[in-house]
Short mmCIF file of C-alpha atoms in Angstrom, two decimals:
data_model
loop_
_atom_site.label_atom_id
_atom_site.label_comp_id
_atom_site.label_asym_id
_atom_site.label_seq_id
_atom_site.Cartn_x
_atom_site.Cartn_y
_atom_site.Cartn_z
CA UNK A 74 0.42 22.08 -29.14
CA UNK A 75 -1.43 24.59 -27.03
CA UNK A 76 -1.88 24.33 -23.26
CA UNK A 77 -5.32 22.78 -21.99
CA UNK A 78 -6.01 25.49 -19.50
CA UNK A 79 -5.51 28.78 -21.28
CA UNK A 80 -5.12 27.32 -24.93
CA UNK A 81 -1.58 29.85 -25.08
CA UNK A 82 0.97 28.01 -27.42
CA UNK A 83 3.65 29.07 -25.70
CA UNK A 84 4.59 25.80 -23.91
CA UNK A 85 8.96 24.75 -23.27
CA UNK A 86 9.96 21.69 -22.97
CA UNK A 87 11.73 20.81 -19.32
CA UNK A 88 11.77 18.41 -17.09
CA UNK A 89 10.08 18.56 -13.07
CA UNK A 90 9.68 16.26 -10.19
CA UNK A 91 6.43 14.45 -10.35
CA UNK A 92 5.10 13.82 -6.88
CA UNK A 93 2.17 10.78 -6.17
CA UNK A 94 1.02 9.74 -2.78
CA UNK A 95 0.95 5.91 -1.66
CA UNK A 96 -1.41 5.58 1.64
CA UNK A 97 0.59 7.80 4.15
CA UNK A 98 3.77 7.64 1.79
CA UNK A 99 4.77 10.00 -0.98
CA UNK A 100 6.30 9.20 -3.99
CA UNK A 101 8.55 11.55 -5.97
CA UNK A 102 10.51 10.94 -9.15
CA UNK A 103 12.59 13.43 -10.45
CA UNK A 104 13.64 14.62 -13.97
CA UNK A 105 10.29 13.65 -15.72
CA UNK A 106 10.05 14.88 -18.97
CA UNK A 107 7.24 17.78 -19.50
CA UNK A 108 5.90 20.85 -21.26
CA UNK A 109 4.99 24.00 -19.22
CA UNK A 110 2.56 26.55 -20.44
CA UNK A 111 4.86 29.91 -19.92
CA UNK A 112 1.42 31.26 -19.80
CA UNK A 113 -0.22 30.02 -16.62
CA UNK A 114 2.51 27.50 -15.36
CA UNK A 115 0.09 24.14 -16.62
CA UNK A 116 2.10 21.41 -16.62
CA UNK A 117 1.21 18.69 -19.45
CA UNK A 118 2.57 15.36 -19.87
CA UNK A 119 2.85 13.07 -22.87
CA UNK A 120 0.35 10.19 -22.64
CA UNK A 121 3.65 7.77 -22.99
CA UNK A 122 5.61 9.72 -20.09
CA UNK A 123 2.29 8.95 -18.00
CA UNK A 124 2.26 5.57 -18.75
CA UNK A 125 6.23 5.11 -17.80
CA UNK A 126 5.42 7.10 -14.46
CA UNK A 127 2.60 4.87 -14.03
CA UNK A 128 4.81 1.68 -14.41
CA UNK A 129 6.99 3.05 -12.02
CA UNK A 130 4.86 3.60 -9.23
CA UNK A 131 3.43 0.32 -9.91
CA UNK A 132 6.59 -0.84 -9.05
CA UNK A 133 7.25 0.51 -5.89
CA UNK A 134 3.76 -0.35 -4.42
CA UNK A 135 5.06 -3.84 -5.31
CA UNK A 136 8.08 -3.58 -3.39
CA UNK A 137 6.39 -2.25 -0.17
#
């Protein structure tokens, strides 16, 4: 896989905080799986990490 910004295919596999907003709130989950280009610092998510993260926030705009 290569890195969308600077198309290096240097890109580790980690895990960072991923940080929404909710009206005046913010919303921070930690520990979500990513890849980050060693290149330029992008950081890409799968497309079924975003949909977990997604379902999560979902979630807690329920709850409030």
């Amino acid at each position: 896989m290569r890195c969308l910004c600077c198309k290096a295919e240097k890109l580790k596999t980690t895990t960072k905080p991923y940080f929404s907003t909710f009206g005046e709130n913010y919303i921070i989950i930690e520990n979500v799986p990513c890849m980050i280009c060693e290149n330029c610092g992008e950081i890409l998510y799968s497309v079924t990490v975003l949909e977990n993260v997604e379902c999560i926030i979902d979630r807690i705009k329920q709850m409030v």
